[in-house]
CSV table of C-alpha atoms and ligand atoms in Angstrom, one decimal:
chain,number,residue,atom,x,y,z
Z,1,MET,CA,16.6,-70.4,3.6
Z,2,SER,CA,20.0,-70.2,2.0
Z,3,SER,CA,23.0,-72.2,2.9
Z,4,VAL,CA,25.4,-69.4,3.6
Z,5,THR,CA,27.3,-70.5,6.7
Z,6,GLU,CA,30.4,-68.2,6.5
Z,7,PRO,CA,30.3,-64.8,4.8
Z,8,ARG,CA,33.2,-64.2,2.5
Z,9,PRO,CA,36.1,-62.6,4.5
Z,10,GLY,CA,37.5,-59.2,3.7
Z,11,ILE,CA,34.6,-56.8,4.0
Z,12,ALA,CA,36.9,-54.3,5.7
Z,13,GLU,CA,39.4,-54.5,2.9
Z,14,ARG,CA,36.7,-54.0,0.3
Z,15,LEU,CA,35.4,-50.9,2.1
Z,16,SER,CA,39.0,-49.6,2.4
Z,17,ARG,CA,39.4,-49.9,-1.4
Z,18,MET,CA,36.3,-47.9,-1.9
Z,19,ILE,CA,37.3,-45.2,0.5
Z,20,ARG,CA,40.7,-44.8,-1.3
Z,21,ILE,CA,38.9,-43.6,-4.4
Z,22,PRO,CA,38.0,-39.9,-3.8
Z,23,THR,CA,34.5,-39.7,-5.2
Z,24,VAL,CA,33.9,-36.2,-4.0
Z,25,SER,CA,30.9,-35.0,-6.0
Z,26,ALA,CA,31.3,-31.4,-4.9
Z,27,GLU,CA,34.8,-31.4,-6.4
Z,28,LEU,CA,33.9,-32.9,-9.7
Z,29,GLU,CA,35.2,-29.9,-11.6
Z,30,GLU,CA,38.7,-30.2,-10.1
Z,31,ARG,CA,39.0,-34.0,-9.9
Z,32,GLY,CA,37.1,-34.9,-13.0
Z,33,ALA,CA,34.8,-37.9,-13.5
Z,34,GLU,CA,37.7,-40.4,-13.4
Z,35,PRO,CA,37.3,-41.4,-9.7
Z,36,PHE,CA,33.6,-42.2,-10.3
Z,37,GLU,CA,34.5,-44.4,-13.3
Z,38,ALA,CA,37.2,-46.1,-11.2
Z,39,PHE,CA,34.6,-46.8,-8.5
Z,40,VAL,CA,32.2,-48.5,-10.8
Z,41,ASP,CA,35.0,-50.6,-12.2
Z,42,LEU,CA,36.1,-51.5,-8.7
Z,43,LEU,CA,32.6,-52.9,-8.0
Z,44,ALA,CA,33.0,-55.4,-10.8
Z,45,GLU,CA,36.4,-56.4,-9.4
Z,46,LEU,CA,35.3,-56.8,-5.8
Z,47,TYR,CA,32.0,-58.5,-6.6
Z,48,PRO,CA,32.5,-61.0,-9.4
Z,49,LEU,CA,29.3,-62.9,-8.9
Z,50,VAL,CA,27.2,-59.7,-8.8
Z,51,HIS,CA,29.0,-58.6,-11.9
Z,52,ALA,CA,28.4,-61.9,-13.7
Z,53,ARG,CA,24.8,-62.7,-12.6
Z,54,LEU,CA,23.0,-59.4,-12.2
Z,55,THR,CA,22.2,-57.2,-15.1
Z,56,MET,CA,23.7,-53.7,-14.8
Z,57,GLU,CA,22.5,-50.5,-16.4
Z,58,ARG,CA,24.0,-47.0,-16.2
Z,59,HIS,CA,21.6,-44.1,-16.0
Z,60,THR,CA,23.1,-40.7,-16.4
Z,61,GLU,CA,26.8,-40.5,-15.9
Z,62,PHE,CA,26.5,-41.3,-12.2
Z,63,GLY,CA,23.7,-43.8,-11.7
Z,64,VAL,CA,24.3,-47.5,-11.5
Z,65,LEU,CA,21.3,-49.9,-11.4
Z,66,TYR,CA,21.6,-53.7,-10.9
Z,67,ARG,CA,18.8,-56.1,-11.3
Z,68,TRP,CA,18.7,-59.5,-9.6
Z,69,ALA,CA,15.8,-61.5,-11.1
Z,70,GLY,CA,13.7,-63.1,-8.5
Z,71,SER,CA,11.6,-66.3,-8.6
Z,72,GLY,CA,8.3,-64.6,-8.0
Z,73,GLY,CA,5.9,-63.3,-10.6
Z,74,ALA,CA,6.1,-59.9,-12.3
Z,75,ALA,CA,3.1,-58.7,-10.2
Z,76,ASP,CA,5.2,-58.9,-7.0
Z,77,GLY,CA,6.8,-55.5,-6.6
Z,78,PRO,CA,10.6,-55.6,-6.3
Z,79,VAL,CA,12.8,-54.5,-3.4
Z,80,VAL,CA,15.1,-51.6,-4.1
Z,81,LEU,CA,18.3,-51.3,-1.9
Z,82,MET,CA,19.8,-47.8,-2.4
Z,83,ALA,CA,23.1,-46.2,-1.5
Z,84,HIS,CA,25.3,-43.4,-2.8
Z,85,TYR,CA,29.0,-43.7,-3.6
Z,86,ASP,CA,29.9,-40.0,-3.7
Z,87,VAL,CA,31.2,-38.3,-0.5
Z,88,VAL,CA,31.4,-34.8,0.8
Z,89,PRO,CA,34.7,-32.9,0.7
Z,90,VAL,CA,37.3,-32.9,3.4
Z,91,ASP,CA,38.6,-29.6,4.9
Z,92,GLU,CA,42.4,-30.0,4.6
Z,93,SER,CA,42.9,-28.1,7.9
Z,94,ASP,CA,40.9,-30.6,9.9
Z,95,PRO,CA,43.0,-32.8,12.1
Z,96,TRP,CA,42.1,-36.4,11.0
Z,97,THR,CA,43.7,-39.2,13.0
Z,98,HIS,CA,44.1,-41.2,9.8
Z,99,PRO,CA,44.2,-39.7,6.3
Z,100,PRO,CA,40.6,-39.3,5.1
Z,101,PHE,CA,41.2,-41.1,1.8
Z,102,GLY,CA,43.6,-43.6,3.2
Z,103,GLY,CA,41.1,-46.3,4.0
Z,104,VAL,CA,43.2,-47.2,7.0
Z,105,ILE,CA,42.1,-50.3,8.9
Z,106,ALA,CA,43.1,-50.0,12.6
Z,107,ASP,CA,41.6,-50.6,16.1
Z,108,GLY,CA,38.9,-52.9,14.7
Z,109,ALA,CA,37.5,-50.2,12.4
Z,110,VAL,CA,37.8,-48.8,8.8
Z,111,HIS,CA,38.7,-45.1,8.8
Z,112,GLY,CA,38.0,-42.5,6.2
Z,113,ARG,CA,35.5,-40.3,4.4
Z,114,GLY,CA,32.5,-42.3,3.4
Z,115,ALA,CA,32.9,-45.1,6.0
Z,116,LEU,CA,29.4,-44.3,7.3
Z,117,ASP,CA,28.1,-42.0,4.6
Z,118,ASP,CA,27.5,-43.9,2.5
Z,119,LYS,CA,30.1,-46.4,1.3
Z,120,GLY,CA,29.8,-48.5,4.5
Z,121,PRO,CA,26.0,-49.0,3.9
Z,122,LEU,CA,26.8,-49.7,0.2
Z,123,VAL,CA,29.4,-52.4,1.0
Z,124,VAL,CA,27.0,-54.3,3.3
Z,125,VAL,CA,24.4,-54.5,0.6
Z,126,LEU,CA,26.9,-55.8,-2.0
Z,127,ASP,CA,28.5,-58.2,0.4
Z,128,ALA,CA,25.1,-59.7,1.3
Z,129,VAL,CA,24.1,-60.2,-2.3
Z,130,GLU,CA,27.5,-61.7,-3.2
Z,131,ASN,CA,27.3,-64.1,-0.3
Z,132,LEU,CA,23.8,-65.2,-1.3
Z,133,LEU,CA,24.9,-65.7,-4.9
Z,134,ALA,CA,27.8,-67.8,-3.7
Z,135,ALA,CA,25.2,-70.0,-2.0
Z,136,ASP,CA,23.1,-70.2,-5.2
Z,137,PHE,CA,20.2,-68.4,-3.6
Z,138,THR,CA,17.5,-66.8,-5.6
Z,139,PRO,CA,15.3,-64.1,-4.0
Z,140,SER,CA,11.6,-64.5,-4.2
Z,141,ARG,CA,11.1,-61.0,-5.6
Z,142,ASP,CA,13.2,-59.0,-8.0
Z,143,VAL,CA,15.9,-57.1,-6.2
Z,144,TYR,CA,17.3,-53.8,-7.6
Z,145,LEU,CA,20.5,-52.2,-6.3
Z,146,SER,CA,20.4,-48.5,-7.0
Z,147,PHE,CA,23.6,-46.6,-6.5
Z,148,GLY,CA,24.0,-42.8,-7.2
Z,149,GLY,CA,27.1,-40.8,-7.5
Z,150,ASN,CA,25.8,-37.4,-6.8
Z,151,GLU,CA,23.5,-37.5,-3.8
Z,152,GLU,CA,25.6,-35.0,-1.9
Z,153,THR,CA,25.2,-32.4,-4.6
Z,154,TYR,CA,21.4,-33.0,-5.1
Z,155,GLY,CA,22.3,-34.6,-8.5
Z,156,ALA,CA,19.9,-36.4,-10.8
Z,157,ALA,CA,21.2,-40.0,-10.8
Z,158,ALA,CA,18.7,-41.4,-8.3
Z,159,GLN,CA,15.9,-39.3,-9.7
Z,160,THR,CA,16.6,-40.7,-13.1
Z,161,ILE,CA,16.7,-44.3,-11.9
Z,162,ALA,CA,13.4,-43.8,-10.0
Z,163,GLY,CA,11.9,-42.3,-13.2
Z,164,VAL,CA,13.1,-45.3,-15.3
Z,165,LEU,CA,11.4,-47.8,-13.0
Z,166,ARG,CA,8.3,-45.7,-12.9
Z,167,GLU,CA,8.2,-45.6,-16.7
Z,168,ARG,CA,8.5,-49.3,-16.9
Z,169,GLY,CA,5.5,-49.6,-14.6
Z,170,ILE,CA,7.5,-51.0,-11.7
Z,171,VAL,CA,6.3,-50.0,-8.3
Z,172,PRO,CA,8.7,-51.2,-5.6
Z,173,TRP,CA,7.3,-53.2,-2.7
Z,174,LEU,CA,10.0,-51.9,-0.4
Z,175,VAL,CA,12.7,-49.2,-0.9
Z,176,LEU,CA,15.6,-49.0,1.6
Z,177,ASP,CA,18.1,-46.1,1.6
Z,178,GLU,CA,20.4,-44.3,4.1
Z,179,GLY,CA,19.0,-42.3,7.0
Z,180,GLY,CA,18.6,-43.7,10.4
Z,181,ALA,CA,21.0,-46.2,12.0
Z,182,VAL,CA,21.4,-48.4,15.1
Z,183,VAL,CA,22.0,-45.7,17.8
Z,184,ASP,CA,22.6,-45.4,21.5
Z,185,ALA,CA,20.1,-43.6,23.7
Z,186,PRO,CA,17.8,-42.2,20.9
Z,187,LEU,CA,16.2,-39.7,23.3
Z,188,PRO,CA,17.8,-38.2,26.4
Z,189,PHE,CA,16.0,-40.4,28.9
Z,190,VAL,CA,15.7,-43.5,26.8
Z,191,PRO,CA,18.4,-46.0,27.6
Z,192,GLY,CA,19.8,-48.8,25.4
Z,193,ARG,CA,20.0,-49.0,21.6
Z,194,ALA,CA,17.4,-48.5,18.9
Z,195,ALA,CA,17.2,-49.0,15.2
Z,196,MET,CA,15.9,-45.6,14.0
Z,197,ILE,CA,14.0,-46.1,10.7
Z,198,GLY,CA,13.1,-43.0,8.8
Z,199,VAL,CA,9.6,-43.2,7.5
Z,200,GLY,CA,9.5,-39.8,5.8
Z,201,GLU,CA,11.6,-36.7,5.2
Z,202,LYS,CA,10.8,-33.0,5.5
Z,203,GLY,CA,10.6,-30.8,2.5
Z,204,VAL,CA,12.8,-27.8,1.8
Z,205,LEU,CA,11.8,-24.3,0.8
Z,206,THR,CA,14.2,-21.3,0.4
Z,207,VAL,CA,12.7,-17.9,-0.2
Z,208,GLU,CA,14.1,-14.4,-0.7
Z,209,LEU,CA,12.3,-11.5,0.9
Z,210,SER,CA,13.0,-8.1,-0.6
Z,211,ALA,CA,11.8,-4.6,-0.1
Z,212,ARG,CA,12.5,-1.3,-1.8
Z,213,SER,CA,12.4,2.2,-0.5
Z,214,GLU,CA,13.7,5.6,-1.5
Z,215,GLY,CA,17.4,5.9,-0.9
Z,216,GLY,CA,19.0,9.1,0.4
Z,217,HIS,CA,21.0,10.4,3.3
Z,218,ALA,CA,20.8,8.5,6.6
Z,219,SER,CA,20.6,11.7,8.6
Z,220,ALA,CA,16.8,12.2,7.7
Z,221,PRO,CA,15.3,8.8,7.3
Z,222,PRO,CA,11.7,8.1,6.6
Z,223,ALA,CA,9.7,5.9,9.0
Z,224,ARG,CA,9.8,2.9,6.8
Z,225,THR,CA,13.1,2.1,5.2
Z,226,ALA,CA,13.8,-1.1,3.2
Z,227,VAL,CA,16.0,-2.4,6.0
Z,228,ARG,CA,13.3,-1.8,8.6
Z,229,ARG,CA,10.7,-3.6,6.5
Z,230,ILE,CA,12.9,-6.6,6.0
Z,231,ALA,CA,13.9,-6.7,9.7
Z,232,ARG,CA,10.2,-6.6,10.7
Z,233,ALA,CA,9.3,-9.3,8.2
Z,234,VAL,CA,12.1,-11.6,9.5
Z,235,ASP,CA,11.0,-10.9,13.1
Z,236,ARG,CA,7.4,-11.8,12.2
Z,237,LEU,CA,8.6,-15.2,10.9
Z,238,GLY,CA,9.4,-16.5,14.5
Z,239,PRO,CA,9.2,-20.1,15.7
Z,240,SER,CA,5.5,-19.9,16.1
Z,241,THR,CA,4.9,-19.1,12.4
Z,242,PHE,CA,3.8,-22.7,11.8
Z,243,ARG,CA,1.5,-24.7,14.0
Z,244,PRO,CA,3.1,-27.8,15.6
Z,245,ARG,CA,1.5,-31.2,14.7
Z,246,ALA,CA,2.6,-34.7,15.7
Z,247,THR,CA,2.3,-37.1,12.8
Z,248,ALA,CA,1.5,-40.8,13.1
Z,249,ALA,CA,5.2,-41.7,12.9
Z,250,ILE,CA,6.0,-39.6,16.0
Z,251,GLY,CA,3.3,-41.2,18.0
Z,252,ARG,CA,4.6,-44.6,17.0
Z,253,MET,CA,8.1,-43.6,17.8
Z,254,LEU,CA,7.2,-42.6,21.3
Z,255,THR,CA,5.0,-45.7,21.9
Z,256,ARG,CA,7.7,-48.0,20.7
Z,257,LEU,CA,10.4,-46.3,22.8
Z,258,SER,CA,8.1,-46.3,25.9
Z,259,ALA,CA,8.2,-50.1,25.9
Z,260,GLU,CA,12.1,-49.9,26.2
Z,261,THR,CA,12.1,-47.3,28.9
Z,262,PRO,CA,11.5,-48.1,32.6
Z,263,GLY,CA,9.9,-46.0,35.2
Z,264,ALA,CA,8.3,-42.5,35.0
Z,265,PRO,CA,10.0,-41.6,31.7
Z,266,GLY,CA,8.5,-44.7,30.0
Z,267,LEU,CA,5.1,-43.8,31.4
Z,268,LEU,CA,5.5,-40.2,30.1
Z,269,LEU,CA,6.5,-41.5,26.6
Z,270,ARG,CA,3.4,-43.8,26.6
Z,271,VAL,CA,1.1,-40.9,27.5
Z,272,LEU,CA,2.7,-38.7,24.8
Z,273,GLY,CA,2.5,-41.4,22.2
Z,274,ALA,CA,-1.3,-41.6,22.7
Z,275,ALA,CA,-1.8,-37.8,22.7
Z,276,PRO,CA,-0.6,-36.2,19.5
Z,277,ALA,CA,-1.9,-32.7,20.4
Z,278,LEU,CA,-0.1,-32.8,23.7
Z,279,THR,CA,3.1,-34.2,22.1
Z,280,ALA,CA,3.0,-31.3,19.5
Z,281,ARG,CA,2.8,-28.7,22.3
Z,282,VAL,CA,5.5,-30.3,24.5
Z,283,PHE,CA,8.0,-30.8,21.6
Z,284,ALA,CA,7.4,-27.3,20.3
Z,285,ALA,CA,8.1,-25.9,23.8
Z,286,LEU,CA,11.3,-27.9,24.0
Z,287,GLY,CA,12.7,-26.1,20.9
Z,288,GLY,CA,15.6,-27.4,18.9
Z,289,GLU,CA,15.4,-30.9,17.4
Z,290,PRO,CA,12.2,-31.9,19.2
Z,291,ALA,CA,10.4,-28.8,17.9
Z,292,ALA,CA,11.8,-29.5,14.4
Z,293,LEU,CA,10.1,-33.0,14.6
Z,294,VAL,CA,6.7,-31.5,14.9
Z,295,ARG,CA,6.5,-28.5,12.8
Z,296,THR,CA,7.8,-26.5,9.8
Z,297,THR,CA,10.9,-24.7,10.9
Z,298,VAL,CA,11.9,-21.2,9.6
Z,299,ALA,CA,15.4,-19.8,9.7
Z,300,ALA,CA,16.7,-16.5,8.3
Z,301,THR,CA,20.1,-17.4,6.9
Z,302,MET,CA,21.4,-14.4,5.0
Z,303,GLN,CA,20.6,-10.6,5.0
Z,304,SER,CA,21.9,-7.8,2.9
Z,305,GLY,CA,21.2,-4.2,2.0
Z,306,GLY,CA,23.2,-1.0,1.8
Z,307,THR,CA,26.6,0.0,0.5
Z,308,ALA,CA,27.8,2.7,2.9
Z,309,ALA,CA,27.4,3.5,6.6
Z,310,ASN,CA,25.6,6.8,6.0
Z,311,VAL,CA,23.5,6.0,3.0
Z,312,LEU,CA,19.9,4.6,3.1
Z,313,PRO,CA,19.8,1.5,1.0
Z,314,SER,CA,17.2,1.5,-1.7
Z,315,GLN,CA,16.8,-2.2,-1.4
Z,316,ALA,CA,17.2,-4.8,1.3
Z,317,THR,CA,16.9,-8.6,1.2
Z,318,ALA,CA,16.8,-11.6,3.5
Z,319,THR,CA,17.1,-15.3,2.6
Z,320,VAL,CA,14.9,-17.6,4.6
Z,321,ASN,CA,15.3,-21.4,4.7
Z,322,LEU,CA,12.3,-23.5,5.8
Z,323,ARG,CA,12.0,-27.3,6.4
Z,324,ILE,CA,8.5,-28.3,5.7
Z,325,ALA,CA,6.7,-30.8,7.9
Z,326,LEU,CA,5.1,-33.9,6.5
Z,327,GLY,CA,1.5,-33.3,5.5
Z,328,GLU,CA,2.1,-29.7,4.4
Z,329,THR,CA,3.1,-28.3,1.0
Z,330,THR,CA,5.5,-25.8,-0.3
Z,331,GLN,CA,2.6,-23.8,-1.7
Z,332,GLN,CA,0.8,-23.6,1.6
Z,333,THR,CA,4.0,-22.6,3.2
Z,334,VAL,CA,4.5,-19.7,0.9
Z,335,TRP,CA,1.0,-18.5,1.6
Z,336,ARG,CA,1.6,-18.7,5.3
Z,337,ILE,CA,4.8,-16.7,5.0
Z,338,ARG,CA,3.0,-13.9,3.1
Z,339,ARG,CA,0.2,-13.8,5.6
Z,340,ARG,CA,2.6,-13.6,8.5
Z,341,ILE,CA,4.7,-10.9,7.0
Z,342,ALA,CA,1.5,-8.9,6.2
Z,343,ASP,CA,3.4,-6.3,4.2
Z,344,PRO,CA,2.6,-5.8,0.5
Z,345,ALA,CA,5.9,-3.9,0.1
Z,346,VAL,CA,7.8,-7.1,0.9
Z,347,THR,CA,8.0,-9.5,-2.0
Z,348,VAL,CA,8.5,-13.2,-1.5
Z,349,ARG,CA,10.4,-15.0,-4.2
Z,350,VAL,CA,10.9,-18.8,-4.2
Z,351,LEU,CA,14.5,-19.8,-4.8
Z,352,GLU,CA,14.2,-23.6,-4.2
Z,353,ALA,CA,11.3,-25.9,-3.3
Z,354,SER,CA,11.1,-29.6,-2.6
Z,355,GLU,CA,7.9,-31.1,-1.2
Z,356,PRO,CA,8.0,-33.2,2.0
Z,357,SER,CA,7.7,-37.0,1.4
Z,358,PRO,CA,4.6,-38.9,2.3
Z,359,GLU,CA,4.8,-41.0,5.5
Z,360,SER,CA,5.5,-44.8,5.0
Z,361,PRO,CA,3.3,-47.1,7.1
Z,362,THR,CA,4.7,-49.2,9.9
Z,363,ASP,CA,1.8,-51.7,10.2
Z,364,ASN,CA,2.6,-53.4,6.8
Z,365,ALA,CA,4.6,-56.5,5.8
Z,366,ALA,CA,7.5,-54.4,4.5
Z,367,PHE,CA,8.1,-52.8,7.9
Z,368,ARG,CA,7.7,-56.2,9.6
Z,369,LEU,CA,10.4,-57.5,7.3
Z,370,LEU,CA,12.8,-54.8,8.5
Z,371,ALA,CA,12.1,-55.8,12.1
Z,372,ALA,CA,12.5,-59.5,11.3
Z,373,ALA,CA,15.9,-58.9,9.6
Z,374,LEU,CA,16.9,-56.7,12.6
Z,375,ALA,CA,16.0,-59.5,15.0
Z,376,VAL,CA,18.6,-61.7,13.2
Z,377,SER,CA,21.4,-59.1,12.9
Z,378,HIS,CA,20.8,-57.0,16.1
Z,379,PRO,CA,18.8,-59.2,18.5
Z,380,GLY,CA,16.8,-57.3,21.0
Z,381,VAL,CA,17.2,-53.9,19.3
Z,382,PRO,CA,13.7,-52.4,18.6
Z,383,ALA,CA,12.7,-51.0,15.1
Z,384,VAL,CA,11.6,-47.4,15.9
Z,385,PRO,CA,10.1,-45.2,13.2
Z,386,TYR,CA,11.0,-41.5,13.0
Z,387,VAL,CA,11.0,-38.5,10.6
Z,388,MET,CA,14.2,-37.3,9.0
Z,389,MET,CA,15.1,-33.6,8.9
Z,390,ALA,CA,17.6,-34.1,6.0
Z,391,ALA,CA,17.0,-35.1,2.4
Z,392,THR,CA,17.9,-38.5,0.9
Z,393,ASP,CA,17.8,-39.9,-2.7
Z,394,SER,CA,14.9,-42.1,-1.7
Z,395,ARG,CA,12.5,-39.1,-1.9
Z,396,HIS,CA,12.4,-39.6,-5.6
Z,397,PHE,CA,11.0,-43.1,-5.1
Z,398,HIS,CA,8.6,-42.0,-2.4
Z,399,ARG,CA,6.6,-40.0,-4.9
Z,400,PHE,CA,5.2,-43.2,-6.3
Z,401,ALA,CA,6.2,-46.1,-4.0
Z,402,PRO,CA,4.4,-46.2,-0.6
Z,403,ALA,CA,6.9,-48.2,1.5
Z,404,VAL,CA,10.2,-46.2,1.5
Z,405,TYR,CA,12.4,-46.5,4.6
Z,406,ARG,CA,15.6,-44.7,5.5
Z,407,PHE,CA,17.9,-46.9,7.5
Z,408,ALA,CA,21.4,-48.2,7.3
Z,409,PRO,CA,21.9,-51.3,9.5
Z,410,LEU,CA,25.1,-50.0,11.0
Z,411,ASP,CA,25.8,-49.3,14.7
Z,412,MET,CA,26.7,-45.6,15.1
Z,413,SER,CA,27.7,-44.0,18.4
Z,414,ASN,CA,26.8,-40.3,18.9
Z,415,ALA,CA,30.5,-39.5,18.1
Z,416,GLN,CA,30.3,-41.5,14.9
Z,417,ARG,CA,27.1,-39.8,13.9
Z,418,ALA,CA,28.8,-36.4,14.5
Z,419,SER,CA,31.7,-37.5,12.2
Z,420,ILE,CA,29.5,-37.8,9.2
Z,421,HIS,CA,30.4,-34.8,7.0
Z,422,GLY,CA,32.9,-34.1,9.8
Z,423,VAL,CA,36.3,-35.4,11.1
Z,424,ASP,CA,37.4,-39.0,11.8
Z,425,GLU,CA,34.6,-40.8,10.1
Z,426,HIS,CA,35.0,-44.5,10.8
Z,427,VAL,CA,32.9,-47.7,11.0
Z,428,GLU,CA,33.6,-50.8,13.2
Z,429,ILE,CA,34.3,-54.0,11.3
Z,430,ALA,CA,31.9,-55.8,13.6
Z,431,ALA,CA,29.2,-53.3,12.6
Z,432,LEU,CA,29.9,-54.0,8.9
Z,433,GLU,CA,29.5,-57.7,9.6
Z,434,ARG,CA,26.2,-57.2,11.4
Z,435,GLY,CA,25.1,-54.9,8.5
Z,436,GLU,CA,25.8,-57.6,5.9
Z,437,ARG,CA,23.9,-60.1,8.1
Z,438,PHE,CA,20.9,-57.7,8.1
Z,439,HIS,CA,20.6,-57.5,4.4
Z,440,ARG,CA,21.1,-61.2,4.0
Z,441,ALA,CA,18.3,-61.9,6.5
Z,442,LEU,CA,16.1,-59.4,4.7
Z,443,LEU,CA,16.7,-60.9,1.2
Z,444,GLU,CA,16.1,-64.4,2.5
Z,445,ARG,CA,12.7,-63.4,3.9
Z,446,LEU,CA,11.1,-61.7,0.9
Z,447,GLY,CA,8.5,-64.4,0.3
L,501,ZN,ZN1,24.6,-39.8,2.6
């Protein structure tokens, strides 16, 4: 164990400095690359021991990779701690209590864009490493810190870093990236707090449906116009297009939460946790988020066709966005769409496709380590696996590393989670301190 007794003060000020640099990846054109360079320079200033003792590589313009050499052999896979330092834009008309790029410290919290997504999670990683370096601690495995500057724009920084490690024959033993958090009441009837740890993420598929027909005057329409074909196709792609299926992670989530839930709801969760077929049916019937947990979702998002109110359009299109469940593939999904539409006059064109991730195990040493670190930083809070709907940079590692988890060790209320990509994003200073403690406990227990 290390001899860190007091972490270095000033974690809130360091996060504040980071928030004041507007690393808005979606506004790279307008703002230029200067904020991103300033941010990387700031890391060297705020973390002198990290800067002096870890090796640092840049991969692409926006990828930063630190390596902290461990005492173990090369055969031990390293730990990769990930975060991204870009943020999403701010709508100027939104009424923020504190300026979004002010980094204001008030009411025991740090306020501003990126406080939770994802500069807060980044600061707790770097503070933990700096504190351990100050105590002359050496981890028992290699530790990589992988920071990307274009996660929010689906950029290639993290993908390139993952590719570099893979080329070097390095398969991480554990990868930890953003995703879940320490949340209140994770399900409607489950009281208390839980550390929600994403063990997989759904895939994305966007397709364009299009149909042609003869144009002409709208006063004498044929039975099958392009618009009617597209409307029928969209209608056939209802919620039941894809069969619900509860994966292992969902069963484990319910079983773990049942232990925290008293009375009849706890019993219900335990029954559901042991009966995946029943869970799939119940969650699908609930609709919304529960349904999205157990099946591929399909949503028509854009439709077009026609130029005038009294003219039959010769072409109509609809754009459909699908989130693919774990265990399925983009190819199977396209086949299924074609079969459901059952109209050879409707063409299906793939605009964007990203496979769902595999599912990380929860009965392994890596997951036990997360639970052990959590017991230090957040005593009594259970580690609960779940499946993420959104994409993270860690998906690039999940293609070749089996143990990839999506969890930032920060407490987030429901209102705070809603502020991510929204208004009044902020993080409690006490939450940052617990987050730093989590990473320190994790790095101390790699043996
Ligand atoms: Zn993020």
